């Protein structure tokens, strides 16, 4: 079996594949000051609940944008899985998809991982929107080239900034949008601004990107809040929250072919 781990600034997503089939996955908080032993306890509990043993894992592939987590997960893999993980880096993913950025090294590996997975699935021009710590837009050409994109503050970052910088505005939780765009109290007004506002931003950005691309790309969303925001937009066609995990699987497969 293959274990894939995507470490983001807010959440870490783990998945276990049996060949090409994702048999289980989990989303946990990213903790920067944990230890390999503590991560072992958490991971072992998740595995046991799904009838998976550490000995079943033949390979581990990790994408990480949080430097302190590298040492933790590397130690975990060596100590408890008895293996050296494959770390996905920009050089590795650029071998599998041309990156047309002015400086390709600037593109986060996780963004290209999503692009590789989406293009393998759809084989057409794409706009991929990842609702993570930051909300990212990634544009893929019909030829399977990473063209570029856009980065804006994530929804939760925006919510926290309002709470911290505006002394009379409360912190809000976003489990569902307000009943109407016009909020009738402070909580609903904040939710409307964050959720309907981001939905309108998505529709506006997609329209502008489509105009520049000159094609009709498929629009895919992924990330923690993707389902909620997708329901409020006119442009998101597909929500795929296993996109990054699938991308890591594909990268593992292709790098194995090349070695």
CSV table of C-alpha atoms in Angstrom, one decimal:
chain,number,residue,atom,x,y,z
A,1,UNK,CA,0.0,0.0,0.0
A,2,UNK,CA,1.0,3.6,-0.6
A,3,UNK,CA,0.8,6.3,2.1
A,4,UNK,CA,0.5,9.9,0.9
A,5,UNK,CA,0.8,12.9,3.1
A,6,UNK,CA,0.1,16.5,2.2
A,7,UNK,CA,1.2,19.0,4.9
A,8,UNK,CA,-0.4,22.4,4.6
A,9,UNK,CA,-0.1,25.4,6.8
A,10,UNK,CA,-3.5,24.7,8.5
A,11,UNK,CA,-4.3,21.1,7.8
A,12,UNK,CA,-2.5,17.9,7.0
A,13,UNK,CA,-4.2,15.3,4.8
A,14,UNK,CA,-3.3,11.7,4.8
A,15,UNK,CA,-4.4,9.0,2.4
A,16,UNK,CA,-3.7,5.3,1.9
A,17,UNK,CA,-3.9,3.8,-1.6
A,18,UNK,CA,-4.2,0.1,-2.5
A,19,UNK,CA,-2.8,0.3,-6.1
A,20,UNK,CA,-4.9,3.1,-7.7
A,21,UNK,CA,-7.8,2.9,-5.2
A,22,UNK,CA,-7.9,5.4,-2.3
A,23,UNK,CA,-9.2,3.3,0.5
A,24,UNK,CA,-9.2,5.9,3.3
A,25,UNK,CA,-8.1,9.4,4.0
A,26,UNK,CA,-8.0,11.8,7.0
A,27,UNK,CA,-7.7,15.6,7.5
A,28,UNK,CA,-5.9,16.6,10.7
A,29,UNK,CA,-4.6,19.9,12.1
A,30,UNK,CA,-1.0,20.7,11.2
A,31,UNK,CA,1.0,20.9,14.4
A,32,UNK,CA,4.5,22.4,14.1
A,33,UNK,CA,5.8,21.4,17.6
A,34,UNK,CA,4.8,17.8,17.8
A,35,UNK,CA,7.2,14.9,17.8
A,36,UNK,CA,7.6,11.7,15.6
A,37,UNK,CA,6.4,9.7,18.6
A,38,UNK,CA,3.3,11.8,19.0
A,39,UNK,CA,2.5,11.6,15.3
A,40,UNK,CA,2.9,7.9,15.6
A,41,UNK,CA,0.2,7.6,18.2
A,42,UNK,CA,-2.2,9.7,16.1
A,43,UNK,CA,-1.4,7.9,12.8
A,44,UNK,CA,-1.6,4.4,14.4
A,45,UNK,CA,-5.0,5.2,15.9
A,46,UNK,CA,-6.3,6.3,12.5
A,47,UNK,CA,-4.9,3.2,10.8
A,48,UNK,CA,-6.2,0.8,13.4
A,49,UNK,CA,-9.7,2.2,13.0
A,50,UNK,CA,-9.6,1.3,9.4
A,51,UNK,CA,-7.9,-2.1,9.8
A,52,UNK,CA,-4.6,-1.0,8.3
A,53,UNK,CA,-1.2,-1.9,9.9
A,54,UNK,CA,2.0,0.0,9.5
A,55,UNK,CA,3.5,-3.1,8.0
A,56,UNK,CA,1.0,-2.8,5.1
A,57,UNK,CA,2.7,0.4,3.9
A,58,UNK,CA,5.3,-0.2,1.3
A,59,UNK,CA,6.0,3.4,0.3
A,60,UNK,CA,5.4,6.9,1.6
A,61,UNK,CA,5.2,10.1,-0.5
A,62,UNK,CA,5.0,13.5,1.2
A,63,UNK,CA,4.4,17.0,0.0
A,64,UNK,CA,5.1,19.7,2.7
A,65,UNK,CA,5.1,23.5,2.8
A,66,UNK,CA,5.8,23.6,6.6
A,67,UNK,CA,9.6,23.3,7.2
A,68,UNK,CA,9.4,22.1,10.9
A,69,UNK,CA,7.1,19.2,9.8
A,70,UNK,CA,9.8,17.8,7.5
A,71,UNK,CA,12.0,16.6,10.4
A,72,UNK,CA,9.0,15.2,12.3
A,73,UNK,CA,7.7,13.2,9.4
A,74,UNK,CA,11.1,12.0,8.3
A,75,UNK,CA,11.8,10.7,11.8
A,76,UNK,CA,8.4,9.1,11.9
A,77,UNK,CA,8.9,7.2,8.6
A,78,UNK,CA,12.3,6.0,9.6
A,79,UNK,CA,11.4,5.0,13.1
A,80,UNK,CA,7.9,3.5,12.7
A,81,UNK,CA,7.6,2.6,9.0
A,82,UNK,CA,11.3,1.6,8.5
A,83,UNK,CA,11.5,3.5,5.2
A,84,UNK,CA,12.8,6.7,3.7
A,85,UNK,CA,9.9,8.8,2.4
A,86,UNK,CA,9.8,10.3,-1.1
A,87,UNK,CA,9.7,14.0,-0.6
A,88,UNK,CA,7.9,15.8,-3.5
A,89,UNK,CA,9.9,18.9,-4.4
A,90,UNK,CA,9.5,21.5,-7.3
A,91,UNK,CA,12.2,19.8,-9.4
A,92,UNK,CA,10.4,16.4,-9.2
A,93,UNK,CA,7.0,17.8,-10.2
A,94,UNK,CA,8.4,20.0,-13.0
A,95,UNK,CA,9.7,16.8,-14.7
A,96,UNK,CA,6.0,15.7,-15.0
A,97,UNK,CA,4.4,19.0,-16.1
A,98,UNK,CA,6.0,22.0,-17.9
A,99,UNK,CA,5.8,25.1,-15.7
A,100,UNK,CA,5.6,28.4,-17.6
A,101,UNK,CA,6.1,30.7,-14.6
A,102,UNK,CA,8.9,33.3,-15.2
A,103,UNK,CA,10.7,31.5,-12.3
A,104,UNK,CA,9.4,27.9,-12.1
A,105,UNK,CA,11.0,27.4,-8.7
A,106,UNK,CA,8.6,29.9,-7.2
A,107,UNK,CA,5.6,27.6,-7.8
A,108,UNK,CA,4.6,25.6,-4.7
A,109,UNK,CA,4.9,21.9,-5.2
A,110,UNK,CA,1.4,21.4,-3.8
A,111,UNK,CA,-0.1,23.6,-6.6
A,112,UNK,CA,1.6,21.5,-9.3
A,113,UNK,CA,0.6,18.3,-7.6
A,114,UNK,CA,-3.1,19.4,-7.9
A,115,UNK,CA,-2.5,20.4,-11.5
A,116,UNK,CA,-0.9,17.0,-12.4
A,117,UNK,CA,-3.9,15.1,-10.9
A,118,UNK,CA,-6.5,17.2,-12.5
A,119,UNK,CA,-4.9,17.2,-16.0
A,120,UNK,CA,-4.5,13.4,-15.9
A,121,UNK,CA,-8.2,13.1,-15.1
A,122,UNK,CA,-9.7,15.6,-17.6
A,123,UNK,CA,-7.0,16.1,-20.3
A,124,UNK,CA,-8.3,19.7,-21.1
A,125,UNK,CA,-7.7,23.3,-20.1
A,126,UNK,CA,-8.4,23.8,-16.4
A,127,UNK,CA,-8.8,26.3,-13.6
A,128,UNK,CA,-8.1,24.7,-10.2
A,129,UNK,CA,-9.2,26.6,-7.1
A,130,UNK,CA,-7.8,25.4,-3.8
A,131,UNK,CA,-9.5,26.8,-0.7
A,132,UNK,CA,-6.7,26.4,1.9
A,133,UNK,CA,-4.8,28.8,4.2
A,134,UNK,CA,-4.5,30.9,1.0
A,135,UNK,CA,-7.0,30.6,-1.8
A,136,UNK,CA,-5.0,29.7,-5.0
A,137,UNK,CA,-6.1,29.7,-8.6
A,138,UNK,CA,-4.0,27.5,-10.9
A,139,UNK,CA,-4.4,27.6,-14.7
A,140,UNK,CA,-3.5,24.6,-16.9
A,141,UNK,CA,-3.4,24.8,-20.7
A,142,UNK,CA,-5.0,22.4,-23.1
A,143,UNK,CA,-1.5,20.9,-23.7
A,144,UNK,CA,-1.0,20.2,-20.0
A,145,UNK,CA,1.3,23.1,-19.1
A,146,UNK,CA,1.1,25.0,-15.8
A,147,UNK,CA,0.5,28.5,-17.1
A,148,UNK,CA,0.2,30.5,-13.8
A,149,UNK,CA,-2.5,31.6,-11.4
A,150,UNK,CA,-3.4,33.9,-8.6
A,151,UNK,CA,-3.1,33.9,-4.8
A,152,UNK,CA,-5.4,35.6,-2.3
A,153,UNK,CA,-5.8,35.4,1.5
A,154,UNK,CA,-7.8,32.4,2.5
A,155,UNK,CA,-11.3,32.7,3.9
A,156,UNK,CA,-10.2,31.7,7.4
A,157,UNK,CA,-7.3,34.1,7.4
A,158,UNK,CA,-9.7,36.9,6.4
A,159,UNK,CA,-12.1,35.9,9.2
A,160,UNK,CA,-9.3,35.9,11.7
A,161,UNK,CA,-8.0,39.3,10.5
A,162,UNK,CA,-11.4,40.9,11.0
A,163,UNK,CA,-11.5,39.5,14.5
A,164,UNK,CA,-8.0,40.7,15.4
A,165,UNK,CA,-8.0,44.1,13.7
A,166,UNK,CA,-11.6,45.3,14.2
A,167,UNK,CA,-12.2,45.5,18.0
A,168,UNK,CA,-16.0,45.2,17.9
A,169,UNK,CA,-16.3,42.4,15.4
A,170,UNK,CA,-16.6,38.8,16.7
A,171,UNK,CA,-14.9,35.7,15.5
A,172,UNK,CA,-17.3,33.6,13.4
A,173,UNK,CA,-17.4,29.9,12.4
A,174,UNK,CA,-18.4,29.1,8.9
A,175,UNK,CA,-20.2,25.8,8.8
A,176,UNK,CA,-23.0,27.1,6.5
A,177,UNK,CA,-23.7,30.4,4.6
A,178,UNK,CA,-26.3,32.9,6.0
A,179,UNK,CA,-29.8,32.6,4.7
A,180,UNK,CA,-29.5,35.7,2.6
A,181,UNK,CA,-26.7,37.8,1.1
A,182,UNK,CA,-28.0,40.8,3.1
A,183,UNK,CA,-27.0,40.1,6.6
A,184,UNK,CA,-29.5,41.1,9.3
A,185,UNK,CA,-27.0,41.0,12.2
A,186,UNK,CA,-23.3,41.2,12.6
A,187,UNK,CA,-22.6,37.5,12.5
A,188,UNK,CA,-24.6,37.0,9.3
A,189,UNK,CA,-23.1,40.1,7.8
A,190,UNK,CA,-19.6,38.8,8.3
A,191,UNK,CA,-20.5,35.4,7.0
A,192,UNK,CA,-22.1,36.9,4.0
A,193,UNK,CA,-19.1,39.0,3.2
A,194,UNK,CA,-16.7,36.1,3.6
A,195,UNK,CA,-18.7,33.4,1.9
A,196,UNK,CA,-20.8,35.2,-0.7
A,197,UNK,CA,-18.0,37.7,-1.2
A,198,UNK,CA,-15.5,35.0,-1.9
A,199,UNK,CA,-18.0,33.2,-4.2
A,200,UNK,CA,-18.4,36.4,-6.2
A,201,UNK,CA,-14.6,36.8,-6.2
A,202,UNK,CA,-14.3,33.3,-7.6
A,203,UNK,CA,-16.8,34.0,-10.4
A,204,UNK,CA,-15.1,37.2,-11.3
A,205,UNK,CA,-11.6,35.8,-11.4
A,206,UNK,CA,-12.7,32.8,-13.4
A,207,UNK,CA,-14.4,35.1,-16.0
A,208,UNK,CA,-11.2,37.2,-16.3
A,209,UNK,CA,-9.0,34.1,-16.6
A,210,UNK,CA,-11.2,32.5,-19.2
A,211,UNK,CA,-11.0,35.7,-21.2
A,212,UNK,CA,-7.2,35.7,-21.1
A,213,UNK,CA,-7.0,32.0,-21.8
A,214,UNK,CA,-9.2,32.1,-24.9
A,215,UNK,CA,-10.6,28.6,-24.0
A,216,UNK,CA,-13.4,27.2,-21.9
A,217,UNK,CA,-11.6,25.5,-19.1
A,218,UNK,CA,-13.2,23.1,-16.7
A,219,UNK,CA,-13.3,24.7,-13.2
A,220,UNK,CA,-12.4,22.5,-10.3
A,221,UNK,CA,-12.4,23.3,-6.6
A,222,UNK,CA,-10.6,21.5,-3.7
A,223,UNK,CA,-9.7,22.3,-0.1
A,224,UNK,CA,-11.4,22.5,3.2
A,225,UNK,CA,-14.1,25.0,2.3
A,226,UNK,CA,-14.5,24.0,-1.3
A,227,UNK,CA,-18.0,22.4,-0.9
A,228,UNK,CA,-19.5,25.4,0.9
A,229,UNK,CA,-18.2,28.0,-1.5
A,230,UNK,CA,-18.9,25.9,-4.6
A,231,UNK,CA,-22.6,25.9,-3.8
A,232,UNK,CA,-22.6,29.7,-3.9
A,233,UNK,CA,-20.7,30.1,-7.2
A,234,UNK,CA,-21.9,30.0,-10.8
A,235,UNK,CA,-18.6,28.8,-12.2
A,236,UNK,CA,-17.2,25.9,-10.1
A,237,UNK,CA,-18.2,22.6,-11.9
A,238,UNK,CA,-16.5,19.9,-9.8
A,239,UNK,CA,-15.4,19.6,-6.2
A,240,UNK,CA,-12.6,17.1,-5.7
A,241,UNK,CA,-11.1,17.0,-2.2
A,242,UNK,CA,-8.9,14.0,-3.0
A,243,UNK,CA,-7.1,15.9,-5.8
A,244,UNK,CA,-3.8,16.4,-3.9
A,245,UNK,CA,-3.7,12.8,-2.7
A,246,UNK,CA,-4.3,11.6,-6.2
A,247,UNK,CA,-1.6,13.9,-7.5
A,248,UNK,CA,0.9,12.4,-5.0
A,249,UNK,CA,-0.1,8.9,-6.1
A,250,UNK,CA,0.5,9.8,-9.8
A,251,UNK,CA,3.9,11.4,-9.0
A,252,UNK,CA,5.0,8.3,-7.1
A,253,UNK,CA,4.0,6.1,-10.1
A,254,UNK,CA,5.7,8.3,-12.7
A,255,UNK,CA,8.9,8.7,-10.7
A,256,UNK,CA,9.0,5.0,-10.2
A,257,UNK,CA,8.8,4.6,-14.0
A,258,UNK,CA,11.7,7.0,-14.5
A,259,UNK,CA,14.0,5.3,-12.0
